[in-house]
Amino acid sequence: MTDFFEGIETVRFEGLDGGDLSYRHYDPNEVVMGKRLEDHLRFAVAWWHSFAWPGGDPFGGQTFERPWFGDTIELARLKADVAFELFEILGQPFFCFHDADVRPEGQDFAETTRNLEEIVDYIGEKMESTGPRLLWGTANLFTHRRYMAGAATNPDPEVFAYAAATVKTCMDATHKLGGENYVLWGGREGYETLLNTDLKRERDNAGRFLQMVVEYKHKIGFPGTILVEPKPQEPSKHQYDYDVATVYGFLKDYGLENEVRLNIEQGHAILAGHSFEHEIALAASLDVFGSIDMNRNDYQSGWDTDQFPNNVPEVALAYYEILRAGGFSTGGTNFDAKLRRQSLEPVDLVAAHVGAMDVCARGLKAAAAMLKDGALEEARARRYSGWSDAQVSEMLRGGLDECYRAASEGRYAPSPRSGQQERLENLVNKYV
Ligand code: XUL
Ligand code: CO
């Protein structure tokens, strides 16, 4: 036991009148649509933001003073101790990590790998004795200076190889810990300027890299899902995994659309000019939806602010699409969210997650109520009901000539109908 969270009790569901550090909406055992809320939401804490991030911004460095900051195995163990204490306080069923979040960097690849293996064993013991599971593991292929021009898309093949070797060690670690997914976010897989970039080669190299990941997954028998996390820019000016549509085209090009699914993040969707629910709905419709990184971007700032979610109507629409798609299978709700840099106290870390979990629970329950009500789905079905008409398949088969003939004969004389947007929005507001 460390003393980091001293005086902070385990957080419990207390209902609407509950205290500051209680769940007012998230009762893990509440059954919604035949499933416990905990099993619907599958919450995860992100190691990088909660334990590794020092609180810096482009104008200033570290604001957080954590007793585990430093690059030694002993401090990495202390960090893991505190992490598992937070999971216990929150009752979090899952966590996620990058290699660089949990282990110190060594002098060379071999030492770095030994450090990772040592700390993964330690984490494994803690998982066994306390219960939380690994939602996903991933490799940090963007912080170290060797990756400044990308990893899989680096102009230097030695960096490609180093990154691939690192991914192998992270997949091994994820597999060993029983991880349910493995994530690849293309941190610097993009470019700063086209003037020095061979775009076609870089895209092909990224395709081969992902094929190698999938081949290795099958080789070691990793049963989890490989997930790609789209983001349009930041840190690179342009990133190849721009958004769901772009990644889907990429997967098709490299024959991976049945092997890889998507991890969709609210803030990344906003940066790409989409809504979170749009990205989820599109992935679901293409049958590549996997998991979500739940957070909130500031709508004015224009960068990835990674705040904890606090907007129930938005979150409800996201979970509405997830429930329509049948809910999570191996995926879950990972809080890829960080404290504001002035939120110095250990209790701030607890409160941030408590609030976020409550927001998600409210959102999911609202989404389930909207589905149960059925009016939205009925309105959608009514809007497209013309497509079940027999003459429609004839029209589709017949091509332009058939459409011309039918329209000339007056068989198609469309009369515009209301899209009913305001009425549908009113319906949503009934539940959020
Ligand atoms: C960065 C981001 C990452 C990924 C994992 O914007 O979202 O934390 O989720 O590498
Ligand atoms: Co993310």
Tab-separated table of C-alpha atoms and ligand atoms in Angstrom:
chain	number	residue	atom	x	y	z
A	1	MET	CA	0.000	0.000	0.000
A	2	THR	CA	1.348	3.474	-0.875
A	3	ASP	CA	0.062	6.602	0.832
A	4	PHE	CA	-0.694	8.465	-2.395
A	5	PHE	CA	-4.477	8.201	-2.111
A	6	GLU	CA	-4.458	8.353	1.692
A	7	GLY	CA	-7.863	9.208	3.123
A	8	ILE	CA	-9.745	8.441	-0.095
A	9	GLU	CA	-12.354	5.737	0.265
A	10	THR	CA	-13.481	3.233	-2.325
A	11	VAL	CA	-16.037	4.961	-4.569
A	12	ARG	CA	-19.533	3.487	-4.360
A	13	PHE	CA	-22.857	3.990	-6.055
A	14	GLU	CA	-24.986	6.175	-3.795
A	15	GLY	CA	-27.678	7.439	-6.162
A	16	LEU	CA	-28.632	11.009	-7.051
A	17	ASP	CA	-28.123	12.441	-3.576
A	18	GLY	CA	-24.754	10.765	-3.154
A	19	GLY	CA	-21.669	12.646	-1.979
A	20	ASP	CA	-18.929	14.336	-3.953
A	21	LEU	CA	-16.885	11.187	-4.489
A	22	SER	CA	-19.672	8.730	-5.164
A	23	TYR	CA	-21.289	7.393	-8.306
A	24	ARG	CA	-24.665	9.052	-8.737
A	25	HIS	CA	-25.518	7.334	-12.019
A	26	TYR	CA	-23.045	4.477	-12.411
A	27	ASP	CA	-24.222	1.410	-10.596
A	28	PRO	CA	-22.078	-1.365	-12.098
A	29	ASN	CA	-24.744	-3.928	-11.256
A	30	GLU	CA	-27.698	-2.093	-12.774
A	31	VAL	CA	-29.086	-4.171	-15.618
A	32	VAL	CA	-29.760	-2.289	-18.846
A	33	MET	CA	-30.967	-4.121	-21.953
A	34	GLY	CA	-30.249	-7.418	-20.242
A	35	LYS	CA	-26.643	-6.618	-19.322
A	36	ARG	CA	-24.890	-5.138	-16.280
A	37	LEU	CA	-23.701	-1.551	-16.782
A	38	GLU	CA	-20.139	-2.587	-16.000
A	39	ASP	CA	-20.282	-5.149	-18.828
A	40	HIS	CA	-21.774	-2.625	-21.235
A	41	LEU	CA	-19.336	0.183	-20.561
A	42	ARG	CA	-16.112	-1.755	-19.914
A	43	PHE	CA	-14.299	1.269	-18.434
A	44	ALA	CA	-10.528	1.526	-18.590
A	45	VAL	CA	-7.999	3.928	-17.032
A	46	ALA	CA	-5.255	5.158	-19.383
A	47	TRP	CA	-1.841	4.748	-17.757
A	48	TRP	CA	-0.204	7.511	-19.812
A	49	HIS	CA	-2.450	10.394	-18.811
A	50	SER	CA	-3.140	9.351	-15.245
A	51	PHE	CA	0.314	8.232	-14.137
A	52	ALA	CA	2.946	9.240	-16.710
A	53	TRP	CA	1.894	12.724	-17.833
A	54	PRO	CA	3.771	15.494	-15.965
A	55	GLY	CA	1.282	18.299	-16.667
A	56	GLY	CA	3.265	20.160	-19.320
A	57	ASP	CA	1.969	22.339	-22.125
A	58	PRO	CA	3.804	24.153	-24.961
A	59	PHE	CA	4.498	27.077	-22.616
A	60	GLY	CA	5.518	25.309	-19.457
A	61	GLY	CA	6.784	22.022	-18.110
A	62	GLN	CA	5.871	19.756	-15.262
A	63	THR	CA	3.213	20.882	-12.806
A	64	PHE	CA	2.521	17.508	-11.170
A	65	GLU	CA	4.911	16.220	-8.536
A	66	ARG	CA	4.452	12.487	-8.309
A	67	PRO	CA	6.715	10.364	-6.113
A	68	TRP	CA	7.163	7.856	-8.954
A	69	PHE	CA	8.502	10.295	-11.559
A	70	GLY	CA	11.971	9.151	-12.696
A	71	ASP	CA	13.457	6.520	-14.930
A	72	THR	CA	14.160	3.503	-12.722
A	73	ILE	CA	12.565	0.105	-12.310
A	74	GLU	CA	11.871	0.829	-8.627
A	75	LEU	CA	9.897	3.943	-9.526
A	76	ALA	CA	8.101	2.053	-12.308
A	77	ARG	CA	6.977	-0.463	-9.678
A	78	LEU	CA	5.792	2.334	-7.394
A	79	LYS	CA	3.841	3.796	-10.322
A	80	ALA	CA	2.219	0.404	-10.896
A	81	ASP	CA	1.346	0.156	-7.184
A	82	VAL	CA	-0.406	3.531	-7.298
A	83	ALA	CA	-2.138	2.647	-10.578
A	84	PHE	CA	-3.667	-0.497	-9.102
A	85	GLU	CA	-4.718	1.479	-6.030
A	86	LEU	CA	-6.643	3.875	-8.294
A	87	PHE	CA	-8.263	0.947	-10.150
A	88	GLU	CA	-9.397	-0.417	-6.815
A	89	ILE	CA	-10.713	2.909	-5.507
A	90	LEU	CA	-12.737	3.348	-8.702
A	91	GLY	CA	-13.701	-0.285	-9.180
A	92	GLN	CA	-12.270	-0.008	-12.704
A	93	PRO	CA	-12.420	-3.315	-14.530
A	94	PHE	CA	-9.780	-2.443	-17.162
A	95	PHE	CA	-6.671	-0.396	-17.904
A	96	CYS	CA	-4.568	0.395	-20.998
A	97	PHE	CA	-0.879	1.230	-21.395
A	98	HIS	CA	1.968	2.006	-23.789
A	99	ASP	CA	5.320	0.337	-23.121
A	100	ALA	CA	6.843	3.736	-22.364
A	101	ASP	CA	4.229	4.451	-19.670
A	102	VAL	CA	5.162	1.468	-17.564
A	103	ARG	CA	8.906	0.833	-17.990
A	104	PRO	CA	12.048	2.965	-17.984
A	105	GLU	CA	13.853	3.332	-21.325
A	106	GLY	CA	17.112	1.318	-21.319
A	107	GLN	CA	20.504	2.088	-22.853
A	108	ASP	CA	19.651	-0.018	-25.896
A	109	PHE	CA	16.857	-2.167	-27.313
A	110	ALA	CA	17.816	-5.241	-25.295
A	111	GLU	CA	17.818	-3.395	-21.979
A	112	THR	CA	14.554	-1.615	-22.789
A	113	THR	CA	12.958	-4.987	-23.549
A	114	ARG	CA	14.272	-6.493	-20.299
A	115	ASN	CA	12.796	-3.537	-18.392
A	116	LEU	CA	9.451	-4.066	-20.093
A	117	GLU	CA	9.434	-7.786	-19.344
A	118	GLU	CA	10.289	-7.183	-15.708
A	119	ILE	CA	7.528	-4.637	-15.165
A	120	VAL	CA	4.994	-6.691	-17.173
A	121	ASP	CA	5.596	-9.592	-14.791
A	122	TYR	CA	5.022	-7.248	-11.872
A	123	ILE	CA	1.795	-5.939	-13.438
A	124	GLY	CA	0.706	-9.524	-14.116
A	125	GLU	CA	1.076	-10.397	-10.423
A	126	LYS	CA	-0.946	-7.353	-9.426
A	127	MET	CA	-3.671	-8.236	-11.928
A	128	GLU	CA	-3.902	-11.692	-10.496
A	129	SER	CA	-4.167	-10.532	-6.904
A	130	THR	CA	-6.504	-7.555	-7.454
A	131	GLY	CA	-8.592	-8.312	-10.557
A	132	PRO	CA	-8.439	-5.507	-13.165
A	133	ARG	CA	-7.823	-6.697	-16.719
A	134	LEU	CA	-5.958	-5.251	-19.673
A	135	LEU	CA	-8.274	-3.730	-22.289
A	136	TRP	CA	-5.361	-3.026	-24.606
A	137	GLY	CA	-1.643	-2.576	-24.854
A	138	THR	CA	0.224	-0.465	-27.381
A	139	ALA	CA	3.693	0.767	-28.287
A	140	ASN	CA	4.767	4.376	-27.927
A	141	LEU	CA	6.307	5.004	-31.355
A	142	PHE	CA	6.188	8.795	-31.194
A	143	THR	CA	7.900	10.289	-28.106
A	144	HIS	CA	11.547	9.249	-28.509
A	145	ARG	CA	13.572	11.378	-30.944
A	146	ARG	CA	14.294	8.339	-33.120
A	147	TYR	CA	10.636	8.553	-34.177
A	148	MET	CA	10.602	12.258	-35.017
A	149	ALA	CA	10.018	11.433	-38.717
A	150	GLY	CA	7.620	8.583	-37.997
A	151	ALA	CA	7.984	4.891	-37.188
A	152	ALA	CA	6.526	2.643	-39.934
A	153	THR	CA	6.581	5.634	-42.289
A	154	ASN	CA	10.084	6.814	-41.417
A	155	PRO	CA	12.367	7.409	-44.429
A	156	ASP	CA	15.025	5.336	-42.622
A	157	PRO	CA	14.395	1.544	-42.788
A	158	GLU	CA	16.331	1.063	-39.545
A	159	VAL	CA	13.659	3.031	-37.710
A	160	PHE	CA	10.970	0.880	-39.359
A	161	ALA	CA	12.764	-2.226	-38.088
A	162	TYR	CA	13.283	-0.812	-34.579
A	163	ALA	CA	9.597	0.127	-34.404
A	164	ALA	CA	8.506	-3.304	-35.651
A	165	ALA	CA	10.733	-4.997	-33.078
A	166	THR	CA	9.230	-2.783	-30.377
A	167	VAL	CA	5.696	-3.664	-31.479
A	168	LYS	CA	6.619	-7.348	-31.229
A	169	THR	CA	7.654	-6.852	-27.592
A	170	CYS	CA	4.449	-4.921	-26.843
A	171	MET	CA	2.263	-7.558	-28.515
A	172	ASP	CA	4.066	-10.233	-26.488
A	173	ALA	CA	3.430	-8.215	-23.308
A	174	THR	CA	-0.240	-7.673	-24.190
A	175	HIS	CA	-0.681	-11.365	-24.989
A	176	LYS	CA	1.012	-12.415	-21.749
A	177	LEU	CA	-1.280	-10.165	-19.711
A	178	GLY	CA	-4.395	-11.493	-21.452
A	179	GLY	CA	-5.093	-8.168	-23.194
A	180	GLU	CA	-8.364	-8.076	-25.104
A	181	ASN	CA	-7.068	-5.819	-27.902
A	182	TYR	CA	-3.852	-4.414	-29.290
A	183	VAL	CA	-3.917	-0.779	-30.496
A	184	LEU	CA	-1.908	1.052	-33.119
A	185	TRP	CA	-2.248	4.800	-33.135
A	186	GLY	CA	-0.130	6.352	-35.887
A	187	GLY	CA	1.511	8.989	-33.673
A	188	ARG	CA	3.862	10.487	-36.252
A	189	GLU	CA	2.841	8.338	-39.221
A	190	GLY	CA	2.333	11.274	-41.516
A	191	TYR	CA	4.378	14.258	-42.583
A	192	GLU	CA	5.326	17.788	-41.704
A	193	THR	CA	5.875	18.856	-45.333
A	194	LEU	CA	5.207	17.148	-48.652
A	195	LEU	CA	8.426	18.751	-49.935
A	196	ASN	CA	10.527	16.019	-48.302
A	197	THR	CA	7.958	13.204	-48.301
A	198	ASP	CA	7.561	10.190	-50.594
A	199	LEU	CA	3.890	9.775	-49.799
A	200	LYS	CA	3.345	6.595	-51.805
A	201	ARG	CA	6.307	4.791	-50.258
A	202	GLU	CA	5.349	5.835	-46.740
A	203	ARG	CA	1.768	4.639	-47.204
A	204	ASP	CA	2.967	1.311	-48.614
A	205	ASN	CA	5.370	0.890	-45.701
A	206	ALA	CA	2.562	1.589	-43.227
A	207	GLY	CA	0.476	-1.055	-45.030
A	208	ARG	CA	3.243	-3.643	-44.841
A	209	PHE	CA	3.860	-2.795	-41.181
A	210	LEU	CA	0.223	-3.465	-40.315
A	211	GLN	CA	0.257	-6.718	-42.308
A	212	MET	CA	3.313	-7.769	-40.274
A	213	VAL	CA	1.406	-7.027	-37.055
A	214	VAL	CA	-1.521	-9.180	-38.206
A	215	GLU	CA	0.811	-12.006	-39.302
A	216	TYR	CA	2.457	-11.942	-35.875
A	217	LYS	CA	-0.900	-11.930	-34.099
A	218	HIS	CA	-1.774	-15.193	-35.867
A	219	LYS	CA	1.679	-16.637	-35.274
A	220	ILE	CA	1.489	-16.235	-31.496
A	221	GLY	CA	-2.223	-17.024	-31.357
A	222	PHE	CA	-3.191	-13.699	-29.801
A	223	PRO	CA	-6.975	-13.980	-29.506
A	224	GLY	CA	-7.613	-10.242	-29.127
A	225	THR	CA	-8.543	-7.655	-31.729
A	226	ILE	CA	-6.030	-5.501	-33.589
A	227	LEU	CA	-7.290	-1.918	-33.524
A	228	VAL	CA	-6.162	1.161	-35.465
A	229	GLU	CA	-6.941	4.549	-33.918
A	230	PRO	CA	-7.596	7.279	-36.511
A	231	LYS	CA	-6.449	10.870	-35.983
A	232	PRO	CA	-6.111	13.540	-38.695
A	233	GLN	CA	-3.198	15.604	-37.365
A	234	GLU	CA	-1.216	16.461	-34.234
A	235	PRO	CA	1.599	15.794	-33.707
A	236	SER	CA	2.152	15.570	-37.492
A	237	LYS	CA	0.656	18.198	-39.780
A	238	HIS	CA	-1.045	15.388	-41.663
A	239	GLN	CA	-1.516	11.818	-40.463
A	240	TYR	CA	-2.279	8.930	-42.806
A	241	ASP	CA	-4.906	7.413	-40.496
A	242	TYR	CA	-6.983	10.574	-40.918
A	243	ASP	CA	-10.443	9.303	-40.009
A	244	VAL	CA	-12.625	6.193	-40.202
A	245	ALA	CA	-13.298	6.494	-43.932
A	246	THR	CA	-9.603	6.935	-44.742
A	247	VAL	CA	-8.517	4.028	-42.549
A	248	TYR	CA	-11.154	1.780	-44.094
A	249	GLY	CA	-9.826	2.532	-47.587
A	250	PHE	CA	-6.309	1.845	-46.317
A	251	LEU	CA	-7.327	-1.490	-44.787
A	252	LYS	CA	-9.000	-2.516	-48.059
A	253	ASP	CA	-5.875	-1.604	-50.037
A	254	TYR	CA	-3.716	-3.885	-47.896
A	255	GLY	CA	-6.230	-6.715	-47.530
A	256	LEU	CA	-6.764	-6.089	-43.803
A	257	GLU	CA	-10.440	-5.104	-43.582
A	258	ASN	CA	-11.381	-8.425	-42.001
A	259	GLU	CA	-8.411	-8.441	-39.616
A	260	VAL	CA	-8.347	-4.970	-38.122
A	261	ARG	CA	-11.001	-2.871	-36.380
A	262	LEU	CA	-11.039	0.703	-35.212
A	263	ASN	CA	-10.547	2.454	-31.897
A	264	ILE	CA	-12.426	5.724	-32.203
A	265	GLU	CA	-11.615	8.745	-30.055
A	266	GLN	CA	-13.988	11.662	-29.470
A	267	GLY	CA	-11.276	14.304	-29.722
A	268	HIS	CA	-9.802	12.852	-32.887
A	269	ALA	CA	-13.225	12.800	-34.539
A	270	ILE	CA	-13.652	16.491	-33.701
A	271	LEU	CA	-10.189	17.320	-35.111
A	272	ALA	CA	-11.182	15.545	-38.349
A	273	GLY	CA	-14.293	17.711	-38.616
A	274	HIS	CA	-16.695	14.927	-37.661
A	275	SER	CA	-18.849	14.156	-34.676
A	276	PHE	CA	-17.956	11.211	-32.433
A	277	GLU	CA	-21.226	9.482	-33.302
A	278	HIS	CA	-20.568	9.910	-37.007
A	279	GLU	CA	-17.253	8.090	-36.745
A	280	ILE	CA	-18.776	5.288	-34.654
A	281	ALA	CA	-21.778	4.917	-36.978
A	282	LEU	CA	-19.560	4.811	-40.054
A	283	ALA	CA	-17.235	2.200	-38.551
A	284	ALA	CA	-20.222	0.108	-37.485
A	285	SER	CA	-21.761	0.323	-40.935
A	286	LEU	CA	-18.463	-0.874	-42.455
A	287	ASP	CA	-18.250	-3.632	-39.847
A	288	VAL	CA	-14.958	-2.393	-38.412
A	289	PHE	CA	-16.109	-0.839	-35.135
A	290	GLY	CA	-13.980	-2.007	-32.214
A	291	SER	CA	-13.533	0.269	-29.204
A	292	ILE	CA	-13.610	3.892	-28.035
A	293	ASP	CA	-11.233	6.363	-26.470
A	294	MET	CA	-13.623	8.494	-24.471
A	295	ASN	CA	-12.670	12.104	-23.853
A	296	ARG	CA	-13.703	15.616	-24.860
A	297	ASN	CA	-12.014	18.176	-27.040
A	298	ASP	CA	-12.470	21.850	-26.485
A	299	TYR	CA	-14.441	23.148	-29.472
A	300	GLN	CA	-12.583	26.453	-29.603
A	301	SER	CA	-8.962	25.399	-29.073
A	302	GLY	CA	-8.422	23.379	-32.234
A	303	TRP	CA	-6.039	20.884	-30.681
A	304	ASP	CA	-6.376	17.607	-28.851
A	305	THR	CA	-7.206	18.777	-25.319
A	306	ASP	CA	-8.050	15.255	-24.057
A	307	GLN	CA	-10.425	16.416	-21.310
A	308	PHE	CA	-12.582	14.060	-19.338
A	309	PRO	CA	-16.070	13.791	-20.898
A	310	ASN	CA	-18.698	16.083	-19.434
A	311	ASN	CA	-21.400	16.375	-22.066
A	312	VAL	CA	-24.217	13.896	-21.534
A	313	PRO	CA	-26.166	14.574	-24.774
A	314	GLU	CA	-23.034	14.011	-26.883
A	315	VAL	CA	-22.027	10.903	-25.006
A	316	ALA	CA	-25.583	9.564	-25.280
A	317	LEU	CA	-25.484	9.841	-29.070
A	318	ALA	CA	-22.158	7.999	-29.160
A	319	TYR	CA	-23.492	5.128	-27.040
A	320	TYR	CA	-26.680	5.118	-29.098
A	321	GLU	CA	-24.598	4.184	-32.138
A	322	ILE	CA	-22.630	1.636	-30.118
A	323	LEU	CA	-25.808	-0.032	-28.837
A	324	ARG	CA	-27.340	0.009	-32.327
A	325	ALA	CA	-24.206	-1.813	-33.472
A	326	GLY	CA	-24.739	-4.476	-30.789
A	327	GLY	CA	-22.452	-3.016	-28.087
A	328	PHE	CA	-18.809	-3.784	-27.394
A	329	SER	CA	-17.336	-7.228	-27.880
A	330	THR	CA	-13.601	-7.021	-27.067
A	331	GLY	CA	-13.713	-3.213	-26.991
A	332	GLY	CA	-14.566	-0.843	-24.181
A	333	THR	CA	-14.552	2.744	-22.929
A	334	ASN	CA	-10.965	3.853	-22.384
A	335	PHE	CA	-10.607	7.241	-20.706
A	336	ASP	CA	-7.926	8.712	-22.926
A	337	ALA	CA	-8.289	11.862	-20.862
A	338	LYS	CA	-6.018	13.906	-18.681
A	339	LEU	CA	-6.435	16.282	-15.793
A	340	ARG	CA	-6.032	19.974	-16.384
A	341	ARG	CA	-2.499	20.933	-15.359
A	342	GLN	CA	-3.700	22.860	-12.296
A	343	SER	CA	-5.508	19.814	-10.897
A	344	LEU	CA	-2.631	18.816	-8.679
A	345	GLU	CA	-4.245	16.753	-5.964
A	346	PRO	CA	-4.570	12.959	-5.931
A	347	VAL	CA	-8.279	13.465	-5.270
A	348	ASP	CA	-8.565	15.340	-8.611
A	349	LEU	CA	-7.560	12.140	-10.399
A	350	VAL	CA	-10.259	10.207	-8.598
A	351	ALA	CA	-12.929	12.882	-9.117
A	352	ALA	CA	-12.136	13.134	-12.840
A	353	HIS	CA	-12.802	9.443	-13.363
A	354	VAL	CA	-15.856	9.389	-11.095
A	355	GLY	CA	-17.459	12.240	-13.048
A	356	ALA	CA	-16.553	10.710	-16.383
A	357	MET	CA	-17.963	7.319	-15.429
A	358	ASP	CA	-21.187	8.965	-14.297
A	359	VAL	CA	-21.455	10.924	-17.558
A	360	CYS	CA	-20.957	7.703	-19.542
A	361	ALA	CA	-23.484	5.808	-17.435
A	362	ARG	CA	-26.052	8.563	-17.961
A	363	GLY	CA	-25.281	8.584	-21.669
A	364	LEU	CA	-25.592	4.840	-22.045
A	365	LYS	CA	-28.829	4.696	-20.059
A	366	ALA	CA	-30.281	7.531	-22.161
A	367	ALA	CA	-29.212	5.695	-25.322
A	368	ALA	CA	-30.838	2.484	-24.129
A	369	ALA	CA	-34.050	4.392	-23.320
A	370	MET	CA	-34.084	5.931	-26.797
A	371	LEU	CA	-33.681	2.506	-28.353
A	372	LYS	CA	-36.438	1.096	-26.146
A	373	ASP	CA	-38.743	3.961	-27.061
A	374	GLY	CA	-38.128	2.959	-30.666
A	375	ALA	CA	-39.481	6.189	-32.184
A	376	LEU	CA	-36.120	7.169	-33.664
A	377	GLU	CA	-35.630	3.799	-35.325
A	378	GLU	CA	-39.229	3.766	-36.532
A	379	ALA	CA	-38.808	7.210	-38.075
A	380	ARG	CA	-35.606	6.063	-39.753
A	381	ALA	CA	-37.276	2.919	-41.089
A	382	ARG	CA	-40.250	4.954	-42.378
A	383	ARG	CA	-37.908	7.340	-44.149
A	384	TYR	CA	-36.388	4.494	-46.161
A	385	SER	CA	-39.513	2.377	-46.509
A	386	GLY	CA	-39.679	3.056	-50.262
A	387	TRP	CA	-36.653	0.826	-50.749
A	388	SER	CA	-38.621	-2.329	-49.967
A	389	ASP	CA	-40.865	-1.731	-52.968
A	390	ALA	CA	-40.486	-4.394	-55.684
A	391	GLN	CA	-40.033	-1.917	-58.532
A	392	VAL	CA	-36.959	-0.542	-56.788
A	393	SER	CA	-34.862	-3.657	-57.375
A	394	GLU	CA	-35.958	-3.580	-61.009
A	395	MET	CA	-34.818	0.018	-61.187
A	396	LEU	CA	-31.419	-0.803	-59.655
A	397	ARG	CA	-30.918	-3.737	-62.028
A	398	GLY	CA	-32.091	-1.820	-65.061
A	399	GLY	CA	-29.627	1.053	-64.782
A	400	LEU	CA	-29.968	4.526	-66.242
A	401	ASP	CA	-32.098	3.373	-69.218
A	402	GLU	CA	-34.697	1.767	-66.970
A	403	CYS	CA	-34.801	4.854	-64.727
A	404	TYR	CA	-35.241	7.042	-67.820
A	405	ARG	CA	-38.054	4.869	-69.153
A	406	ALA	CA	-39.856	4.783	-65.802
A	407	ALA	CA	-39.469	8.518	-65.181
A	408	SER	CA	-40.655	9.303	-68.744
A	409	GLU	CA	-43.716	7.131	-68.237
A	410	GLY	CA	-44.463	9.070	-65.051
A	411	ARG	CA	-43.846	6.059	-62.802
A	412	TYR	CA	-41.338	8.081	-60.733
A	413	ALA	CA	-42.687	11.438	-59.699
A	414	PRO	CA	-41.004	12.102	-56.336
A	415	SER	CA	-42.709	14.345	-53.819
A	416	PRO	CA	-40.397	15.713	-51.090
A	417	ARG	CA	-41.131	14.729	-47.478
A	418	SER	CA	-40.039	16.265	-44.199
A	419	GLY	CA	-36.811	14.983	-42.634
A	420	GLN	CA	-38.346	15.831	-39.238
A	421	GLN	CA	-35.007	16.820	-37.721
A	422	GLU	CA	-36.438	19.076	-35.004
A	423	ARG	CA	-38.993	16.485	-33.958
A	424	LEU	CA	-36.236	13.871	-33.718
A	425	GLU	CA	-34.000	16.212	-31.729
A	426	ASN	CA	-36.921	16.844	-29.358
A	427	LEU	CA	-37.238	13.114	-28.938
A	428	VAL	CA	-33.571	12.795	-27.995
A	429	ASN	CA	-33.979	15.636	-25.492
A	430	LYS	CA	-36.690	13.682	-23.750
A	431	TYR	CA	-34.010	11.232	-22.645
A	432	VAL	CA	-30.881	13.310	-22.056
B	1	XUL	C1	-3.071	10.372	-28.897
B	1	XUL	C2	-3.828	9.172	-28.482
B	1	XUL	C3	-3.025	8.049	-27.946
B	1	XUL	C4	-3.547	6.709	-28.326
B	1	XUL	C5	-2.671	5.561	-27.931
B	1	XUL	O1	-3.844	11.404	-29.387
B	1	XUL	O2	-5.031	9.159	-28.524
B	1	XUL	O3	-2.963	8.176	-26.576
B	1	XUL	O4	-4.813	6.488	-27.768
B	1	XUL	O5	-1.406	5.662	-28.455
B	2	CO	CO	-6.435	7.748	-27.934
